mmCIF file of C-alpha atoms in Angstrom:
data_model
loop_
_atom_site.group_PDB
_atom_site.id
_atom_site.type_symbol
_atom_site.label_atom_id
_atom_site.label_comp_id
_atom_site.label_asym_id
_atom_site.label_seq_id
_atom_site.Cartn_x
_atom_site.Cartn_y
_atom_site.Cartn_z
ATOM 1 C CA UNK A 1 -2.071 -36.259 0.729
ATOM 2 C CA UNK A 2 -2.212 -35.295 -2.687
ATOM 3 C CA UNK A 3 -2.562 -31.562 -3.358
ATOM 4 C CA UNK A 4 -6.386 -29.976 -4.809
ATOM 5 C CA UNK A 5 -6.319 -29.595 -8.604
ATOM 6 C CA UNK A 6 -6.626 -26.192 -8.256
ATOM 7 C CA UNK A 7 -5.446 -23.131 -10.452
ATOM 8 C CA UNK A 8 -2.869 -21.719 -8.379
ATOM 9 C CA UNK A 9 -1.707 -17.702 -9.427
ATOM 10 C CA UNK A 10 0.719 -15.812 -8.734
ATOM 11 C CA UNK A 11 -0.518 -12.331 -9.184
ATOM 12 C CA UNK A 12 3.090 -10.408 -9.741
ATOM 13 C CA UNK A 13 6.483 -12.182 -10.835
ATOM 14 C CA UNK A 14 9.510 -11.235 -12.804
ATOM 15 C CA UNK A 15 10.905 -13.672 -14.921
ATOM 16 C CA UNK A 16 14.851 -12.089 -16.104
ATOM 17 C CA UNK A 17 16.530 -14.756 -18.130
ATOM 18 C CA UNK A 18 19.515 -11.970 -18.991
ATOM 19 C CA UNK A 19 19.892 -10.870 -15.086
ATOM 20 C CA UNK A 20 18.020 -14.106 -13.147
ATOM 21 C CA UNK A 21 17.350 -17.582 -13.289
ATOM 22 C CA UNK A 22 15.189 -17.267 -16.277
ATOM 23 C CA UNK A 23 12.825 -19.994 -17.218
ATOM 24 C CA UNK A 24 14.398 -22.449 -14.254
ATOM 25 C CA UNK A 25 12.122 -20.168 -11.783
ATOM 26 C CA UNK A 26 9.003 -20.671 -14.139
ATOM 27 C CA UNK A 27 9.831 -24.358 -14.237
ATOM 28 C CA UNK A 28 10.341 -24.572 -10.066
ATOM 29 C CA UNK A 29 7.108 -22.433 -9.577
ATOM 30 C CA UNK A 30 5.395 -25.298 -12.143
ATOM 31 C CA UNK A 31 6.745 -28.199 -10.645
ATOM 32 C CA UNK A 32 5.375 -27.033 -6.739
ATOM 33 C CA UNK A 33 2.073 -26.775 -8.151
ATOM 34 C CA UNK A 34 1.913 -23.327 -9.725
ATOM 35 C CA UNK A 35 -0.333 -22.895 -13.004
ATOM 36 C CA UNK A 36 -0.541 -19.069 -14.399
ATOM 37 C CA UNK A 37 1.057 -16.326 -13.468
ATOM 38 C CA UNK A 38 1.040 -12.437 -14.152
ATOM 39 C CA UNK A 39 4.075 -11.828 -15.513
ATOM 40 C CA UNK A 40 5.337 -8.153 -14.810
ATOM 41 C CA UNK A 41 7.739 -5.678 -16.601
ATOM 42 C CA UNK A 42 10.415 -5.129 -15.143
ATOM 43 C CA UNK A 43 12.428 -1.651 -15.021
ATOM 44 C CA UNK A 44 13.637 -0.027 -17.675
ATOM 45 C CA UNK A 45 17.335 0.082 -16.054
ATOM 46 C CA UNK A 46 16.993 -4.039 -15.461
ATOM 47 C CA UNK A 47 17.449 -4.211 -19.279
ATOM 48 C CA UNK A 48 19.977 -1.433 -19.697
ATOM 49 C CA UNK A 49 17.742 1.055 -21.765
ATOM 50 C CA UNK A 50 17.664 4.864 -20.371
ATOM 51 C CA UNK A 51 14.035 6.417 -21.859
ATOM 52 C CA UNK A 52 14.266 9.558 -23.412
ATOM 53 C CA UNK A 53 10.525 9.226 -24.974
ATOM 54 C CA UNK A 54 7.990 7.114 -24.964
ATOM 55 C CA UNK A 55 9.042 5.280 -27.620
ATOM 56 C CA UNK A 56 11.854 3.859 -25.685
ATOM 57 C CA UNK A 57 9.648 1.430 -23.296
ATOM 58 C CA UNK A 58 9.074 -0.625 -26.461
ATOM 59 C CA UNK A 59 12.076 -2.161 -26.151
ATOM 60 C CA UNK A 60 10.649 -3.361 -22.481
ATOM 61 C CA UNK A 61 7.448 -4.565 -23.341
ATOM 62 C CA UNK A 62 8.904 -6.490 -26.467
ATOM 63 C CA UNK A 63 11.491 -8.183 -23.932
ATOM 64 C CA UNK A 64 8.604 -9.110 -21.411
ATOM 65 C CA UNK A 65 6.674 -10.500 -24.255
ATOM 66 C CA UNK A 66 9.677 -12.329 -25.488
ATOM 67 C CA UNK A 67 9.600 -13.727 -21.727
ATOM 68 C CA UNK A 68 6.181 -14.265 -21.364
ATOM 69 C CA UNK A 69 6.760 -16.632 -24.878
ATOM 70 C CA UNK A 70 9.305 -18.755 -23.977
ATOM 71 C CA UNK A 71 7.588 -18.929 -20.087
ATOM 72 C CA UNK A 72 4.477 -20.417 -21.827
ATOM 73 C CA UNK A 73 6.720 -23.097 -23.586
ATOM 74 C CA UNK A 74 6.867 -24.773 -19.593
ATOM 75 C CA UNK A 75 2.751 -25.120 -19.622
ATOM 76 C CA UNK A 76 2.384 -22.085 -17.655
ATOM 77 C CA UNK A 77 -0.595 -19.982 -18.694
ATOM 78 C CA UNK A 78 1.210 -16.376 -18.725
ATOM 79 C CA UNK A 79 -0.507 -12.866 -18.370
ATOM 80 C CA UNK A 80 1.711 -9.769 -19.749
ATOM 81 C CA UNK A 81 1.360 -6.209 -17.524
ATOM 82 C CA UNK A 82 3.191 -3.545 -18.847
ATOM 83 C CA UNK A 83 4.409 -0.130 -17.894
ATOM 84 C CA UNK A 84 6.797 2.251 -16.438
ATOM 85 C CA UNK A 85 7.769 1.529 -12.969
ATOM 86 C CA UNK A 86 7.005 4.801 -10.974
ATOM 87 C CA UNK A 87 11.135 5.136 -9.554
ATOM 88 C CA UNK A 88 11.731 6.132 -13.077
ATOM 89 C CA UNK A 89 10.486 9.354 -11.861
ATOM 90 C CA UNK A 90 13.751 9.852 -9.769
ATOM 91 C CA UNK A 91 15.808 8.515 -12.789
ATOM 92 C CA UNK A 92 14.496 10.598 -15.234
ATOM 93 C CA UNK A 93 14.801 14.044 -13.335
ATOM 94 C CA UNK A 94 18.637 13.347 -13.063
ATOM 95 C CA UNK A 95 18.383 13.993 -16.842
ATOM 96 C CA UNK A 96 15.170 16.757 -17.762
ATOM 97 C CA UNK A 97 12.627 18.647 -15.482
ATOM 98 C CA UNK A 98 9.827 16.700 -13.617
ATOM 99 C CA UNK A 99 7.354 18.142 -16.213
ATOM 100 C CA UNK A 100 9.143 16.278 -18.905
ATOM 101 C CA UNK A 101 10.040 13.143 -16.703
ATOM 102 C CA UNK A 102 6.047 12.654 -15.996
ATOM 103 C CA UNK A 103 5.401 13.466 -20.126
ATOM 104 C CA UNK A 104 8.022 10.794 -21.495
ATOM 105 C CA UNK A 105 6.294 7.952 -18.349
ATOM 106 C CA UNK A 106 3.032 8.943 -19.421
ATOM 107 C CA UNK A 107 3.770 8.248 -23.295
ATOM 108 C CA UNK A 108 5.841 4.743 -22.026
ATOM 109 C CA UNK A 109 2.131 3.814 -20.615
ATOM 110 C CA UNK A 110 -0.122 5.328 -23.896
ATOM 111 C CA UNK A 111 2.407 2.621 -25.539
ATOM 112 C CA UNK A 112 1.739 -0.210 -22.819
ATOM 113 C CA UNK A 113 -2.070 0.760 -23.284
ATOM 114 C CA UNK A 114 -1.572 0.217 -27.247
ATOM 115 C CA UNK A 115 -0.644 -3.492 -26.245
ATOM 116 C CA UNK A 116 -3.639 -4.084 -24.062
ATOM 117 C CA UNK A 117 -5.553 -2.700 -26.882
ATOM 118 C CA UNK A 118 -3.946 -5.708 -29.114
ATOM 119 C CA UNK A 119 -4.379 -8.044 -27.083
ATOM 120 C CA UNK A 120 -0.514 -8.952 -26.220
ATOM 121 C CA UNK A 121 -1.249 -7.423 -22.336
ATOM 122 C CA UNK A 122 -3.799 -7.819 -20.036
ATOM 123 C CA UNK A 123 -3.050 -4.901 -17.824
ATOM 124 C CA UNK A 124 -1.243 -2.280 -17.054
ATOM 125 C CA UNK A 125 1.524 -1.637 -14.114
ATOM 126 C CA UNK A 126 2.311 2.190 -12.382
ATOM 127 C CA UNK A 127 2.565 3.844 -9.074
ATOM 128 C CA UNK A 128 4.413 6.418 -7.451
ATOM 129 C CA UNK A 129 7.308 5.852 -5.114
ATOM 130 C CA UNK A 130 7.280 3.993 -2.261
ATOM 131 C CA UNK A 131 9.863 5.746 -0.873
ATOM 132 C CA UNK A 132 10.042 9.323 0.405
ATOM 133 C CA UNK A 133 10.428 12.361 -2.149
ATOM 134 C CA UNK A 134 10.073 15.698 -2.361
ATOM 135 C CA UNK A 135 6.374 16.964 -2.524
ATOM 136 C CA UNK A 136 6.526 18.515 -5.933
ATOM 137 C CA UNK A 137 8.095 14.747 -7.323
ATOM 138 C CA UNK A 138 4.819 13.388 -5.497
ATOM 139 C CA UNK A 139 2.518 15.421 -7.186
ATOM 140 C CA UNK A 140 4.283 14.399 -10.623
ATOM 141 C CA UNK A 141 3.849 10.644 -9.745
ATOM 142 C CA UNK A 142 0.541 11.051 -8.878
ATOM 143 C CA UNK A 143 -0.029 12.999 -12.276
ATOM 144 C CA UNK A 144 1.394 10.017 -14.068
ATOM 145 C CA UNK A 145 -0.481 7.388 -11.877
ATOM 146 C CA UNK A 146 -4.555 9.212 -12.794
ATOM 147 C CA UNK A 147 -3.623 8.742 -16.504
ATOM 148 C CA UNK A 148 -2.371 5.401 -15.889
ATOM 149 C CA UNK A 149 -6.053 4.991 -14.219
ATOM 150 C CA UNK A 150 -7.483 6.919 -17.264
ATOM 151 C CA UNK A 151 -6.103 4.008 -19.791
ATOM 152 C CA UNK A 152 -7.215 1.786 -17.860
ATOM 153 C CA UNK A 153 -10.866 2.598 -18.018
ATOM 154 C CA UNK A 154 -10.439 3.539 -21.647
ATOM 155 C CA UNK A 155 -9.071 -0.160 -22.565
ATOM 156 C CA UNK A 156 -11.405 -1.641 -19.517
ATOM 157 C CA UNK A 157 -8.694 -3.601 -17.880
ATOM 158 C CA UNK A 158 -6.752 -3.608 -14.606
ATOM 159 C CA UNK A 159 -4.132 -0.785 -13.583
ATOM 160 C CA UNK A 160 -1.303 -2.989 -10.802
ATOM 161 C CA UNK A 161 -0.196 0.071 -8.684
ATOM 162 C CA UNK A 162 3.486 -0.078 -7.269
ATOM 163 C CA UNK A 163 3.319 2.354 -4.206
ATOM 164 C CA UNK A 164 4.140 3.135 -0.720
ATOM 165 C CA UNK A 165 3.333 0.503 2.507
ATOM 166 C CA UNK A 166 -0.276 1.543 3.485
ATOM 167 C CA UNK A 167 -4.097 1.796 2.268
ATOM 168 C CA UNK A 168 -3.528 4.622 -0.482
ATOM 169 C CA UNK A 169 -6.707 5.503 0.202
ATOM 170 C CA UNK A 170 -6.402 9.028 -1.958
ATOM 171 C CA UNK A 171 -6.671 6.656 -4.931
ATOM 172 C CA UNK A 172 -10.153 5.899 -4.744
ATOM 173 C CA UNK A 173 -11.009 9.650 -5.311
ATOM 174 C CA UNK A 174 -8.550 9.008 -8.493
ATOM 175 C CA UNK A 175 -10.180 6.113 -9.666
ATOM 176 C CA UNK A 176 -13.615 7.604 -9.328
ATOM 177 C CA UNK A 177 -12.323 10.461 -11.463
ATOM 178 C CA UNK A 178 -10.524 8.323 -14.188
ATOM 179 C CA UNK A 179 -13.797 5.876 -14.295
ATOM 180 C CA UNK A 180 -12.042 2.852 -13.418
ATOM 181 C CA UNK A 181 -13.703 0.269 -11.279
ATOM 182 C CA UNK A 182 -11.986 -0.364 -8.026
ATOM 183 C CA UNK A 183 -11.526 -3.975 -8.573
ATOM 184 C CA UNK A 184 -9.397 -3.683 -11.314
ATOM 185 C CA UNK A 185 -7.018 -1.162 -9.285
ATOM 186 C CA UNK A 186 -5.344 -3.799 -7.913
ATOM 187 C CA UNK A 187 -2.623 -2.500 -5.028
ATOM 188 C CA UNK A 188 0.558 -4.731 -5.750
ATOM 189 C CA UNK A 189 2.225 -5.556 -2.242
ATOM 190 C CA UNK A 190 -0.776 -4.864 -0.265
ATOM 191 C CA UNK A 191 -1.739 -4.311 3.211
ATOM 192 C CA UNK A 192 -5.186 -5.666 4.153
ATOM 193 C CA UNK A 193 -6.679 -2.089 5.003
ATOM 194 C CA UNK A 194 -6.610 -0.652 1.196
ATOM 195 C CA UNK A 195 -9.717 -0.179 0.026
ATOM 196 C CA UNK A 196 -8.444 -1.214 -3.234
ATOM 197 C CA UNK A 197 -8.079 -4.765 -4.915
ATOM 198 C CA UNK A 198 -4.823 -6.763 -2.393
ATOM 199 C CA UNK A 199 -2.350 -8.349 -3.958
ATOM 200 C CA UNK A 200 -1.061 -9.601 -0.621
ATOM 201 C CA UNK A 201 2.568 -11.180 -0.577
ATOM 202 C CA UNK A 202 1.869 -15.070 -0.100
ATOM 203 C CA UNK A 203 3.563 -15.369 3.656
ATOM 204 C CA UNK A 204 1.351 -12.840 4.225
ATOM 205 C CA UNK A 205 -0.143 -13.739 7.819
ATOM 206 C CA UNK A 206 -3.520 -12.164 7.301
ATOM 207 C CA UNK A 207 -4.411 -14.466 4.191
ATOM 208 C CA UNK A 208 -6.010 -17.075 6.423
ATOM 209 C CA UNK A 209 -8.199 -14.807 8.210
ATOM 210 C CA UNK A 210 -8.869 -12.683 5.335
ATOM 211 C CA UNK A 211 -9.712 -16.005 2.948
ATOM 212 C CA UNK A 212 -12.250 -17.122 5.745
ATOM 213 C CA UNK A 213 -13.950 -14.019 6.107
ATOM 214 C CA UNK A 214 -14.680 -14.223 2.372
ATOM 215 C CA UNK A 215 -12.428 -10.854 2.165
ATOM 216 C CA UNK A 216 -11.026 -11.050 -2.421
ATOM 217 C CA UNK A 217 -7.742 -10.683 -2.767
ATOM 218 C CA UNK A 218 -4.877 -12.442 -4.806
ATOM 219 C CA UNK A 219 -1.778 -13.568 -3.936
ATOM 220 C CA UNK A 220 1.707 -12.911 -5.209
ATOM 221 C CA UNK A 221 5.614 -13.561 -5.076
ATOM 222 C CA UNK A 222 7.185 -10.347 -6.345
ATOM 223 C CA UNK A 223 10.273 -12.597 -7.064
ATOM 224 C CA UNK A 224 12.465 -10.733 -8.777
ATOM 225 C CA UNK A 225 14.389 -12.758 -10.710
ATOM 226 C CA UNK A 226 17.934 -11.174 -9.834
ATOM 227 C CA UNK A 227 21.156 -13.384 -9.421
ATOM 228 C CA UNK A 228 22.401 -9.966 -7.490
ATOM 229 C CA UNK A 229 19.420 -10.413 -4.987
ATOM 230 C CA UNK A 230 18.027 -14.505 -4.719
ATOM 231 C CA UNK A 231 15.443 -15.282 -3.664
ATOM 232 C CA UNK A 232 13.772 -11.541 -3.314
ATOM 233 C CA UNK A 233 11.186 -10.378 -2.519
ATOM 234 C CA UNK A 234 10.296 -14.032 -2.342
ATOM 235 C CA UNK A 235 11.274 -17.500 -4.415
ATOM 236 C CA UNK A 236 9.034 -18.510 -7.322
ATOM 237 C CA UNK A 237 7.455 -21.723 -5.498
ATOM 238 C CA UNK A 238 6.351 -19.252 -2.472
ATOM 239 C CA UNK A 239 2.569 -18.775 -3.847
ATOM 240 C CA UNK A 240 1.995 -22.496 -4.642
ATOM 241 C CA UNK A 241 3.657 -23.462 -1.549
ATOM 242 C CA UNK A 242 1.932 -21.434 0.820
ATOM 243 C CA UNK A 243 -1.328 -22.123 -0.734
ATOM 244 C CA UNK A 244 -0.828 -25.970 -0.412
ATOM 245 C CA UNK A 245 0.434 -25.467 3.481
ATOM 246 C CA UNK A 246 -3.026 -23.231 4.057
ATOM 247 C CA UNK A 247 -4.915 -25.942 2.737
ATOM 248 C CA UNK A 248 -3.313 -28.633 4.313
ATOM 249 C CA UNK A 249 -3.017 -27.110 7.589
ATOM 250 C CA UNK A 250 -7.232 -26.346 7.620
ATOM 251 C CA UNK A 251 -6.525 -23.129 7.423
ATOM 252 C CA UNK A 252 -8.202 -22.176 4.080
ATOM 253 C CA UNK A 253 -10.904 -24.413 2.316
ATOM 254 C CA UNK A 254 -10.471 -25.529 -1.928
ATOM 255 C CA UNK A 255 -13.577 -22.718 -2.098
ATOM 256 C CA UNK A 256 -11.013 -19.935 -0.712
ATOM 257 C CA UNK A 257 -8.133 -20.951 -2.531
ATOM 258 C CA UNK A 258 -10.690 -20.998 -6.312
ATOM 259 C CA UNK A 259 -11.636 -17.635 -5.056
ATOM 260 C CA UNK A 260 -8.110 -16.254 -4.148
ATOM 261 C CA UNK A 261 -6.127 -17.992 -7.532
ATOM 262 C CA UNK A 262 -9.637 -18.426 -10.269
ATOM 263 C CA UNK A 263 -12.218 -16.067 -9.022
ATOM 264 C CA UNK A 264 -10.862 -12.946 -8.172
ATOM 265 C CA UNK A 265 -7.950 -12.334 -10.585
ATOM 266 C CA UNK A 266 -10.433 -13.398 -13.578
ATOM 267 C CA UNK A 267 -12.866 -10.983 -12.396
ATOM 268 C CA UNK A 268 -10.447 -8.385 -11.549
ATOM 269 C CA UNK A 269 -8.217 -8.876 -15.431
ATOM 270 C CA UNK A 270 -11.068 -9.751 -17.291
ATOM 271 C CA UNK A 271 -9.613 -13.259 -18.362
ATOM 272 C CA UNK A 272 -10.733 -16.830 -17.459
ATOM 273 C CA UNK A 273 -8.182 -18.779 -14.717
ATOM 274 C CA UNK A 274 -9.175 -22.457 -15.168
ATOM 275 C CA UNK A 275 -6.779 -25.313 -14.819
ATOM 276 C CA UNK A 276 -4.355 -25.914 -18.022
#
């Protein structure tokens, strides 16, 4: 049976051609069916740079938009989100105090935010560590994340949050205080009991359930594009893949699967997911 013509996202990839497979993961996602995809930056360490200012992130975002150029030459439709991945944190404070670590990450996102502004980005990407840290590096993440949230309601688009396994349910309170809808705080890696917008990993075994129940969420790959580590978190053609075994398999209707890869992530970006 021949798959749906269906938009099919995946909500959070890296594409690395210096450190990965490069465009040959874009092309394998393509071929099994996949259409656009929110392309994220990676690291600033994946490209070699170590940020003393802001400033210094530009040389991130321009790779990622160099990426997200030559990604779109495949026929993939190709959504930039930039930022400064919140385990700089630990990086930086090797190098200056926490106070100036959470000054130079918040400056790396005012930049990001200028290329929403232009149009070059549709979003922006930040967190705090998903790992455990001292309570005083905590409190600077979570200083960096609310203006992260603060840009995003000042440029009106969505804020990707790389954080710890759970509901970070403390960020609502944040996002009510930064003005930023809820929908567009989109929880990357997400466990179906955040209250906030689920990116949920696409062998997620909720999805099913969650799709029926009319529950929005996206779906996503995290594939990191790194020869060192294949195939993590998952492979490129994982979203597509899964989507076409849910819908095969009767366990998700073409209705879910338009609401999961064209409904929801336009709402939740602000752009408009139809097929190519």
């Amino acid at each position: 049976m021949k798959p749906p013509a269906i938009p099919i996202t995946d909500d959070h990839i890296h594409i690395d051609p210096a450190n990965g497979r490069g465009i040959e993961a874009a092309k394998d996602f393509r071929r099994s069916g996949g259409t656009h995809i929110f392309l994220v930056a990676k690291p600033s360490w994946s490209l070699g740079i170590t940020p003393s200012s802001g400033d210094d992130y530009r040389a991130v975002f321009d790779a990622t938009l160099r990426v997200a150029a030559m990604v779109r030459e495949t026929g993939l439709v190709v959504y930039p989100v930039l930022g400064v991945h919140p385990a700089e944190m630990s990086r930086l404070a090797e190098r200056m105090s926490l106070e100036e670590a959470a000054a130079v990450m918040m400056a790396g996102l005012d930049l990001a935010a200028r290329y929403v502004e232009e149009g070059e980005a549709v979003a922006l990407k930040s967190g705090r560590p998903h790992y455990e840290v001292a309570p005083e590096v905590l409190s600077a993440s979570n200083a960096v994340l609310y203006h992260a949230l603060e840009l995003g309601a000042a440029c009106n688009c969505a804020v990707q949050l790389h954080a710890e396994s759970g509901p970070c349910a403390d960020v609502v309170e944040m996002a009510g205080r930064a003005g930023v809808p809820l929908e567009r705080v989109v929880k990357h890696f997400a466990t179906p009991d955040t209250p906030l917008m689920p990116s949920l990993i696409a062998r997620h075994e909720e999805i099913p359930a969650l799709a029926r129940a009319g529950r929005r969420f996206t779906m996503e790959s995290d594939y990191m594009d790194e020869n060192a580590r294949p195939g993590a978190v998952i492979g490129p053609k994982s979203v597509p893949r899964f989507t076409h075994r849910y819908l095969k398999e009767g366990l998700i209707t073409e209705e879910d699967a338009w609401r999961i890869h064209a409904a929801t992530p336009s709402r939740t970006y602000g752009v408009d997911i139809v097929l190519p």
